[in-house]
Short mmCIF file of C-alpha atoms and ligand atoms in Angstrom, two decimals:
data_model
loop_
_atom_site.label_atom_id
_atom_site.label_comp_id
_atom_site.label_asym_id
_atom_site.label_seq_id
_atom_site.Cartn_x
_atom_site.Cartn_y
_atom_site.Cartn_z
CA MET A 19 41.37 -75.54 -85.77
CA PRO A 20 39.71 -76.83 -89.19
CA ASP A 21 41.89 -77.83 -91.77
CA VAL A 22 39.83 -75.28 -94.25
CA ASP A 23 37.58 -72.93 -94.88
CA LEU A 24 34.85 -75.05 -96.62
CA LEU A 25 34.32 -78.38 -98.08
CA ILE A 26 32.34 -79.45 -100.66
CA ARG A 27 31.69 -83.08 -100.39
CA GLY A 28 30.35 -85.95 -102.04
CA GLY A 29 29.70 -84.66 -105.50
CA ASP A 30 30.79 -85.57 -108.63
CA PRO A 31 33.36 -86.15 -109.96
CA VAL A 32 35.06 -84.51 -107.01
CA ASP A 33 35.08 -83.15 -103.25
CA VAL A 34 36.41 -79.58 -103.37
CA ALA A 35 38.63 -77.81 -100.27
CA VAL A 36 38.72 -73.85 -100.13
CA ASP A 37 40.61 -72.26 -98.25
CA ASP A 38 40.86 -68.28 -97.94
CA GLY A 39 38.62 -68.08 -101.53
CA ARG A 40 41.04 -70.37 -103.23
CA ILE A 41 40.68 -73.86 -103.76
CA VAL A 42 43.54 -75.55 -101.92
CA ALA A 43 42.48 -79.33 -102.62
CA THR A 44 40.29 -81.66 -104.81
CA GLY A 45 40.13 -84.78 -104.63
CA VAL A 46 37.90 -88.28 -103.22
CA GLU A 47 37.77 -88.59 -99.80
CA LEU A 48 39.93 -85.72 -98.69
CA GLY A 49 40.24 -86.49 -95.03
CA LEU A 50 40.13 -82.52 -94.48
CA THR A 51 38.65 -80.99 -91.71
CA ALA A 52 36.45 -77.83 -92.63
CA ALA A 53 34.70 -74.82 -90.86
CA GLU A 54 31.46 -75.31 -93.04
CA THR A 55 30.79 -78.66 -95.34
CA VAL A 56 28.42 -77.97 -98.22
CA ASP A 57 26.99 -81.63 -98.66
CA ALA A 58 27.08 -82.31 -102.80
CA THR A 59 25.87 -85.64 -103.14
CA GLY A 60 24.01 -86.82 -106.13
CA LEU A 61 25.06 -83.30 -107.61
CA ARG A 62 27.34 -81.99 -110.46
CA VAL A 63 30.01 -80.15 -109.34
CA LEU A 64 31.19 -77.87 -111.99
CA PRO A 65 33.33 -74.45 -112.08
CA GLY A 66 31.74 -71.15 -112.27
CA ALA A 67 30.92 -70.17 -115.90
CA VAL A 68 33.05 -67.45 -117.57
CA ASP A 69 30.37 -65.39 -120.24
CA ALA A 70 33.13 -63.38 -121.80
CA HIS A 71 30.26 -61.72 -123.59
CA VAL A 72 28.16 -59.43 -121.87
CA HIS A 73 26.30 -55.90 -122.42
CA PHE A 74 24.90 -54.53 -118.72
CA ASN A 75 24.85 -50.93 -119.94
CA ASP A 76 25.97 -49.59 -116.86
CA PRO A 77 26.73 -46.57 -116.44
CA GLY A 78 24.68 -44.26 -119.02
CA ARG A 79 21.93 -47.05 -119.95
CA ALA A 80 21.25 -49.05 -116.21
CA ASP A 81 17.25 -49.24 -117.05
CA TRP A 82 18.42 -51.43 -119.73
CA GLU A 83 20.18 -53.73 -116.98
CA GLY A 84 22.79 -52.62 -114.93
CA TRP A 85 25.49 -54.29 -112.63
CA ALA A 86 23.03 -55.72 -109.71
CA SER A 87 20.31 -57.49 -111.34
CA GLY A 88 23.06 -58.24 -114.81
CA THR A 89 25.48 -60.15 -112.48
CA ALA A 90 22.15 -61.56 -110.21
CA ALA A 91 21.32 -63.21 -113.10
CA ALA A 92 24.58 -64.43 -114.47
CA ALA A 93 25.01 -66.09 -110.69
CA ALA A 94 21.34 -67.53 -110.69
CA GLY A 95 22.46 -69.44 -114.08
CA GLY A 96 25.63 -70.54 -112.66
CA THR A 97 28.09 -67.89 -113.97
CA THR A 98 30.88 -66.50 -111.82
CA CYS A 99 32.59 -63.82 -114.16
CA VAL A 100 31.51 -61.83 -116.99
CA VAL A 101 33.41 -59.56 -119.53
CA ASP A 102 31.22 -56.43 -120.09
CA MET A 103 31.27 -54.98 -123.96
CA PRO A 104 32.46 -51.08 -124.25
CA LEU A 105 28.96 -50.66 -125.63
CA ASN A 106 25.95 -49.79 -124.71
CA ALA A 107 27.41 -48.49 -121.56
CA HIS A 108 27.18 -44.58 -121.71
CA PRO A 109 30.16 -43.24 -122.07
CA PRO A 110 31.36 -46.43 -123.38
CA THR A 111 34.38 -47.72 -122.37
CA VAL A 112 36.59 -46.20 -125.27
CA ASP A 113 39.08 -44.75 -122.92
CA ALA A 114 40.76 -44.47 -119.72
CA ASP A 115 37.92 -42.24 -118.01
CA SER A 116 35.26 -43.94 -118.84
CA PHE A 117 36.85 -47.31 -118.04
CA ARG A 118 37.16 -45.62 -114.58
CA GLN A 119 33.53 -45.03 -114.70
CA LYS A 120 32.60 -48.02 -115.57
CA VAL A 121 35.00 -49.84 -112.59
CA GLU A 122 32.81 -47.29 -110.71
CA ALA A 123 29.31 -48.56 -111.07
CA ALA A 124 30.03 -52.24 -110.77
CA ASP A 125 32.13 -51.61 -107.78
CA GLY A 126 30.54 -53.09 -104.58
CA ILE A 127 27.75 -53.68 -107.24
CA ALA A 128 28.43 -56.74 -108.95
CA VAL A 129 27.87 -60.13 -107.23
CA THR A 130 30.11 -61.88 -109.70
CA ASP A 131 33.48 -61.12 -110.71
CA PHE A 132 33.91 -59.11 -114.26
CA ALA A 133 36.45 -58.05 -116.01
CA LEU A 134 36.29 -55.08 -119.17
CA TRP A 135 36.60 -55.18 -122.55
CA GLY A 136 37.81 -51.69 -123.89
CA GLY A 137 36.44 -50.38 -127.28
CA LEU A 138 38.40 -49.52 -130.64
CA VAL A 139 36.36 -46.56 -132.48
CA PRO A 140 37.43 -44.05 -135.24
CA GLY A 141 39.66 -41.83 -133.51
CA ASN A 142 40.77 -43.54 -130.33
CA VAL A 143 43.56 -45.76 -131.30
CA SER A 144 45.97 -43.33 -128.98
CA ARG A 145 43.87 -44.03 -126.23
CA LEU A 146 44.13 -48.12 -126.00
CA ALA A 147 47.45 -47.84 -124.26
CA GLY A 148 45.58 -46.16 -121.03
CA LEU A 149 42.75 -48.97 -121.31
CA ALA A 150 45.30 -51.39 -121.28
CA GLU A 151 47.14 -50.25 -118.20
CA LEU A 152 44.08 -50.47 -116.31
CA GLY A 153 43.50 -54.01 -117.50
CA VAL A 154 41.01 -54.66 -120.30
CA VAL A 155 41.01 -58.03 -121.87
CA GLY A 156 40.89 -56.41 -125.08
CA PHE A 157 39.59 -54.29 -127.55
CA LYS A 158 35.84 -54.51 -129.12
CA ALA A 159 35.27 -53.02 -132.57
CA PHE A 160 32.53 -53.25 -135.08
CA MET A 161 32.68 -53.50 -138.60
CA SER A 162 29.62 -52.24 -139.40
CA PRO A 163 26.97 -49.98 -137.38
CA SER A 164 26.67 -50.55 -133.69
CA GLY A 165 23.02 -49.69 -134.07
CA ILE A 166 24.02 -47.08 -131.26
CA ASP A 167 25.28 -43.39 -132.19
CA ASP A 168 27.47 -43.25 -129.50
CA PHE A 169 29.86 -46.52 -130.67
CA GLU A 170 31.42 -45.53 -134.12
CA ALA A 171 31.82 -48.57 -136.60
CA VAL A 172 35.73 -48.55 -137.25
CA ASP A 173 36.68 -48.09 -140.86
CA ASP A 174 39.60 -50.44 -142.52
CA ASP A 175 42.55 -47.91 -141.27
CA THR A 176 40.75 -47.19 -137.92
CA LEU A 177 40.88 -51.57 -137.67
CA ARG A 178 44.28 -51.94 -139.07
CA GLU A 179 45.85 -48.77 -136.84
CA GLY A 180 43.87 -50.17 -133.81
CA MET A 181 45.03 -53.85 -134.41
CA ALA A 182 48.41 -52.73 -134.51
CA GLU A 183 48.39 -50.94 -131.34
CA ALA A 184 46.74 -54.14 -129.59
CA ALA A 185 49.70 -56.36 -131.10
CA ARG A 186 52.30 -53.76 -129.42
CA LEU A 187 50.22 -53.72 -126.31
CA GLY A 188 50.17 -57.47 -126.41
CA LEU A 189 46.11 -57.75 -126.10
CA PRO A 190 43.49 -59.29 -128.57
CA VAL A 191 41.06 -57.04 -130.96
CA ALA A 192 37.58 -58.67 -131.30
CA VAL A 193 35.35 -58.11 -134.11
CA HIS A 194 31.44 -57.76 -134.82
CA ALA A 195 32.33 -59.41 -138.16
CA GLU A 196 29.73 -58.49 -140.71
CA SER A 197 30.49 -56.32 -143.96
CA PRO A 198 28.31 -53.31 -144.39
CA ALA A 199 28.70 -53.53 -148.36
CA LEU A 200 27.25 -56.76 -148.29
CA LEU A 201 24.00 -56.32 -146.17
CA ARG A 202 21.43 -55.60 -148.36
CA THR A 203 18.89 -53.07 -148.77
CA PRO A 204 14.98 -54.61 -147.47
CA ALA A 205 12.43 -55.51 -150.01
CA GLY A 206 9.73 -54.59 -146.96
CA ARG A 207 9.82 -54.39 -142.91
CA GLY A 208 8.91 -57.77 -141.89
CA TRP A 209 11.34 -60.62 -140.42
CA ARG A 210 11.95 -62.32 -143.49
CA ASP A 211 13.35 -58.97 -145.03
CA TYR A 212 15.65 -58.68 -142.06
CA LEU A 213 16.69 -61.82 -142.03
CA ALA A 214 17.50 -61.57 -145.85
CA SER A 215 19.26 -57.86 -145.25
CA ARG A 216 22.25 -59.61 -143.16
CA PRO A 217 23.44 -62.60 -145.48
CA PRO A 218 25.85 -64.86 -144.12
CA VAL A 219 28.07 -63.67 -146.89
CA ALA A 220 28.58 -60.29 -145.13
CA GLU A 221 29.64 -62.23 -141.89
CA LEU A 222 31.99 -64.54 -143.92
CA ASP A 223 33.37 -61.04 -146.18
CA ALA A 224 34.22 -59.15 -142.68
CA ILE A 225 35.91 -62.29 -141.19
CA ALA A 226 38.35 -62.99 -144.07
CA ARG A 227 39.21 -59.24 -143.95
CA ALA A 228 39.55 -59.08 -140.36
CA ILE A 229 42.03 -61.87 -140.24
CA VAL A 230 44.32 -60.72 -143.23
CA LEU A 231 44.67 -57.11 -141.39
CA ALA A 232 45.05 -59.10 -138.42
CA VAL A 233 47.97 -61.31 -139.93
CA GLY A 234 49.10 -58.42 -141.62
CA THR A 235 49.41 -56.35 -137.66
CA GLY A 236 50.90 -59.53 -136.01
CA CYS A 237 47.24 -58.89 -134.23
CA SER A 238 45.53 -61.17 -132.00
CA LEU A 239 42.01 -61.52 -133.34
CA HIS A 240 38.99 -63.09 -131.59
CA VAL A 241 35.42 -63.12 -133.68
CA VAL A 242 32.37 -62.20 -131.61
CA HIS A 243 28.95 -64.48 -132.26
CA VAL A 244 29.96 -66.58 -135.07
CA SER A 245 26.75 -67.21 -136.70
CA THR A 246 27.56 -69.97 -139.50
CA GLY A 247 29.78 -73.14 -139.82
CA ARG A 248 31.59 -71.45 -142.50
CA GLY A 249 32.07 -68.32 -140.56
CA ALA A 250 33.52 -70.94 -137.92
CA ARG A 251 35.69 -72.84 -140.47
CA LEU A 252 37.63 -69.45 -141.69
CA VAL A 253 38.69 -69.23 -138.44
CA ALA A 254 39.82 -72.34 -138.04
CA ALA A 255 41.99 -72.62 -141.16
CA ALA A 256 43.31 -69.24 -140.32
CA ARG A 257 44.70 -71.17 -137.07
CA ALA A 258 45.85 -73.89 -139.01
CA HIS A 259 48.03 -71.72 -140.99
CA GLY A 260 49.43 -70.13 -137.85
CA ALA A 261 47.01 -67.10 -137.47
CA ASP A 262 46.50 -66.02 -133.81
CA VAL A 263 42.46 -66.03 -134.14
CA THR A 264 39.64 -67.52 -132.29
CA CYS A 265 36.13 -67.08 -132.44
CA GLU A 266 33.04 -67.56 -129.95
CA THR A 267 29.58 -68.36 -130.69
CA CYS A 268 26.23 -67.78 -129.09
CA PRO A 269 23.34 -70.37 -127.88
CA HIS A 270 20.97 -68.63 -129.43
CA TYR A 271 22.90 -69.63 -132.85
CA LEU A 272 22.86 -73.01 -131.94
CA VAL A 273 19.67 -73.39 -130.01
CA LEU A 274 16.96 -71.24 -132.46
CA ASP A 275 16.78 -70.56 -136.21
CA GLU A 276 15.00 -67.93 -138.71
CA ASP A 277 11.63 -69.71 -138.26
CA ASP A 278 12.30 -68.84 -134.32
CA LEU A 279 12.24 -65.09 -135.14
CA GLU A 280 9.52 -65.47 -137.27
CA ARG A 281 7.49 -66.83 -134.46
CA LEU A 282 8.85 -65.32 -131.24
CA GLY A 283 9.82 -61.29 -132.87
CA ALA A 284 12.03 -58.84 -131.48
CA VAL A 285 12.57 -60.79 -128.54
CA ALA A 286 14.66 -63.29 -130.91
CA LYS A 287 16.14 -60.38 -132.80
CA CYS A 288 20.06 -60.38 -132.95
CA ALA A 289 22.58 -59.38 -135.29
CA PRO A 290 23.98 -61.31 -137.15
CA PRO A 291 20.55 -63.21 -137.11
CA LEU A 292 19.00 -66.02 -136.55
CA ARG A 293 20.15 -68.79 -139.66
CA PRO A 294 18.23 -71.49 -141.39
CA ARG A 295 17.84 -74.76 -139.72
CA ALA A 296 20.58 -76.06 -142.17
CA GLU A 297 23.59 -73.07 -140.89
CA ARG A 298 22.24 -73.92 -137.53
CA ASP A 299 23.16 -77.45 -137.78
CA ASP A 300 26.57 -77.10 -139.65
CA LEU A 301 27.38 -74.24 -136.63
CA ARG A 302 26.75 -77.16 -134.58
CA ALA A 303 28.59 -79.61 -136.45
CA GLU A 304 31.66 -76.74 -136.30
CA LEU A 305 31.41 -76.78 -132.30
CA ALA A 306 31.44 -80.81 -132.23
CA ALA A 307 34.82 -80.73 -134.86
CA GLY A 308 36.11 -78.16 -132.57
CA SER A 309 36.66 -75.24 -134.65
CA ILE A 310 34.73 -72.98 -132.18
CA ASP A 311 36.66 -71.93 -129.15
CA PHE A 312 33.96 -70.77 -126.65
CA VAL A 313 30.62 -69.60 -126.13
CA ALA A 314 28.79 -67.18 -124.79
CA SER A 315 26.13 -65.40 -123.92
CA ASP A 316 26.21 -62.05 -126.02
CA HIS A 317 23.36 -60.96 -123.12
CA SER A 318 21.90 -57.30 -124.92
CA PRO A 319 19.23 -56.59 -122.87
CA ALA A 320 17.12 -53.35 -123.96
CA PRO A 321 13.60 -52.01 -122.23
CA ALA A 322 10.61 -53.79 -123.32
CA SER A 323 9.27 -50.62 -124.91
CA MET A 324 11.94 -50.88 -127.25
CA LYS A 325 11.23 -54.37 -128.40
CA GLU A 326 7.73 -54.00 -129.38
CA GLY A 327 5.99 -53.39 -132.89
CA ASP A 328 6.09 -55.09 -135.98
CA ASP A 329 8.62 -52.98 -137.96
CA ALA A 330 11.77 -56.05 -137.20
CA PHE A 331 13.87 -53.12 -138.63
CA ALA A 332 12.72 -50.44 -136.02
CA VAL A 333 13.01 -52.54 -132.90
CA TRP A 334 16.14 -53.10 -130.88
CA GLY A 335 17.98 -55.87 -131.43
CA GLY A 336 19.85 -57.61 -128.92
CA ILE A 337 18.98 -61.36 -127.02
CA SER A 338 19.02 -61.45 -123.50
CA GLY A 339 20.66 -65.06 -121.99
CA CYS A 340 22.77 -64.26 -119.48
CA GLN A 341 21.06 -66.72 -116.85
CA SER A 342 20.89 -69.60 -119.46
CA LEU A 343 24.44 -69.83 -120.43
CA LEU A 344 25.14 -72.71 -118.53
CA ALA A 345 21.58 -74.17 -118.17
CA LEU A 346 21.79 -74.13 -122.37
CA ALA A 347 25.07 -75.87 -122.53
CA LEU A 348 24.03 -78.57 -120.53
CA THR A 349 20.46 -79.02 -122.81
CA VAL A 350 22.24 -79.55 -126.37
CA ASP A 351 25.35 -80.64 -124.78
CA ILE A 352 27.94 -77.93 -125.33
CA PRO A 353 31.22 -78.96 -123.32
CA THR A 354 31.42 -76.92 -120.58
CA GLU A 355 35.08 -76.02 -121.01
CA LEU A 356 33.90 -73.95 -123.61
CA ILE A 357 31.88 -71.62 -121.40
CA ALA A 358 34.76 -71.70 -118.24
CA ALA A 359 38.15 -72.78 -118.91
CA ARG A 360 38.55 -72.08 -122.81
CA PRO A 361 37.46 -68.32 -122.47
CA ALA A 362 38.93 -67.53 -119.48
CA ALA A 363 42.44 -68.89 -121.14
CA ARG A 364 41.68 -66.85 -123.97
CA PHE A 365 41.67 -63.77 -121.85
CA ARG A 366 43.99 -64.80 -119.25
CA LEU A 367 41.69 -64.46 -116.60
CA PRO A 368 43.40 -65.70 -113.92
CA GLY A 369 42.64 -68.10 -111.54
CA LYS A 370 39.02 -68.43 -113.40
CA GLY A 371 37.34 -71.40 -115.04
CA ARG A 372 39.06 -74.52 -113.69
CA LEU A 373 38.84 -76.63 -110.51
CA GLU A 374 41.80 -77.29 -109.38
CA PRO A 375 44.31 -76.33 -106.85
CA GLY A 376 45.58 -72.80 -106.92
CA ALA A 377 42.43 -71.06 -108.50
CA ASP A 378 39.53 -69.23 -107.22
CA ALA A 379 36.71 -71.60 -105.54
CA ASP A 380 34.20 -70.45 -108.08
CA VAL A 381 32.07 -73.51 -108.01
CA VAL A 382 28.54 -74.46 -109.20
CA LEU A 383 26.44 -76.86 -108.19
CA VAL A 384 23.85 -78.74 -110.75
CA ASP A 385 21.63 -81.44 -110.19
CA LEU A 386 21.45 -83.14 -113.25
CA ALA A 387 18.57 -85.52 -113.01
CA ALA A 388 16.29 -82.52 -112.55
CA GLU A 389 14.98 -80.68 -115.47
CA THR A 390 13.59 -77.02 -115.49
CA GLU A 391 11.06 -75.23 -117.75
CA LEU A 392 12.70 -71.47 -118.28
CA ARG A 393 10.00 -69.21 -116.67
CA ALA A 394 9.71 -65.33 -117.13
CA GLU A 395 9.19 -65.13 -113.72
CA ASP A 396 12.34 -66.41 -112.51
CA LEU A 397 15.07 -64.56 -114.55
CA ARG A 398 16.71 -61.92 -112.58
CA TYR A 399 17.20 -59.54 -115.33
CA ARG A 400 16.13 -55.84 -115.46
CA HIS A 401 13.87 -56.67 -118.11
CA ARG A 402 12.62 -60.66 -117.93
CA HIS A 403 12.28 -61.63 -121.64
CA SER A 404 14.28 -64.48 -123.72
CA PRO A 405 13.63 -66.47 -126.21
CA TYR A 406 14.07 -69.67 -124.33
CA VAL A 407 10.64 -68.84 -122.14
CA GLY A 408 8.99 -72.54 -121.98
CA LEU A 409 12.11 -74.26 -123.02
CA ARG A 410 12.83 -77.53 -121.23
CA LEU A 411 16.48 -77.27 -120.12
CA ARG A 412 18.55 -79.92 -118.83
CA GLY A 413 19.49 -79.52 -115.11
CA ARG A 414 18.60 -77.08 -112.05
CA ILE A 415 21.28 -74.84 -110.19
CA VAL A 416 21.41 -75.42 -107.25
CA ALA A 417 24.29 -72.91 -105.86
CA THR A 418 26.90 -70.94 -107.04
CA PHE A 419 30.17 -70.17 -105.29
CA LEU A 420 32.30 -67.13 -105.91
CA ARG A 421 35.46 -67.42 -104.69
CA GLY A 422 34.23 -70.15 -101.45
CA ARG A 423 31.51 -68.31 -100.33
CA ARG A 424 27.94 -68.65 -101.93
CA VAL A 425 26.53 -66.02 -104.31
CA GLY A 426 23.53 -64.27 -102.57
CA ASP A 427 25.09 -64.79 -99.12
CA GLY A 428 26.38 -61.38 -97.31
CA GLU A 429 27.80 -58.26 -99.39
CA PRO A 430 28.32 -57.92 -103.13
CA ARG A 431 31.80 -59.28 -103.56
CA GLY A 432 32.26 -59.10 -107.51
CA ARG A 433 35.94 -58.34 -108.63
CA LEU A 434 37.29 -56.32 -111.53
CA MET A 435 39.72 -58.92 -112.34
CA ARG A 436 42.26 -57.99 -115.15
CA PRO A 437 44.23 -60.25 -117.59
CA ALA A 438 47.61 -61.94 -116.63
CA PRO A 439 50.48 -60.81 -118.25
CA PRO A 440 51.06 -62.61 -121.55
CA GLY A 441 53.15 -65.90 -121.81
ZN1 ZN B 519 27.71 -58.31 -128.23
#
């Protein structure tokens, strides 16, 4: 009778012994016998990435992505747990019933584990408790129009009331931080007009307002996809003064800049938009300085038909990137902790993001000596567009294990993850 189910041996930095889906030991020369041994010689052994910001749009808009293709892409990229946003599924996840519908859509289909964000929208504050009971990681609100009719932006009163309720429930509120009052009327319909219409000041104003409201209500605040170093500094300064506030950024704000939007068009359109190179470099500096808590893909796909045309305002925004999170992190030196342990800890996802005894055996093996060119045909998304096509990426992802089993072997095994109790 072997000691353990699985031994991943010979990799850097440690061997990993797995039993019953959990890590039971890590170290070198563990001296254990295993039912199955995986030779990881020459490979880097990392915890599966936790992507805290994806839009899989299922149910309702599964033709935009869907749980099967979305999680397959995530797993191919080394992600073992995703946190899905309340939009752009239909119905959006704004009450208990829509939460159940989303779990039903994912159950038996998802090949990675998943957790769900609830939505905070005008009129649903009384339904946040029901979402909390079912296990959302927190509540996402838009401070500017979301671009989709079934998910309305919050006014300040709704945001304040929602934050007070979230504080009572012990869950964070996440905000898309852009102030509509500071968005500018475009002069034309081109890419530069789009960029000019969503200036950094709109982001900074919204972050500051969200912090004031969060401090006033005792709410834990998370700012999604911060696009400027100044935005990250506002968050870091508030935290230094005792506020419970975190922020994430996305690989596209660290890798691309506004010239890329002009060059690539719709595939690189997002909100907040890509920034000038100097802003991108400032954001990188804040990441290095520790102001940014973690990095998430904000995978936000749409059919190619919605990405066609030269009217920068009419084409759909959103960057597809959930398959590239780990590869981009390795390529631009984002510490892997920022795509695994940190988001898992922030949203109290039990057993995720760590290679240590007791944790889920979510493991990625990467050949760091290899280089991979991102090719559209290798993408597992429903719609194979990416602003990174042609980019040389560091490393090759060799295998992804979810709770001790190689993803792709056998039935989909993704499970709903609920946050652990606070404290
Ligand atoms: Zn998003």
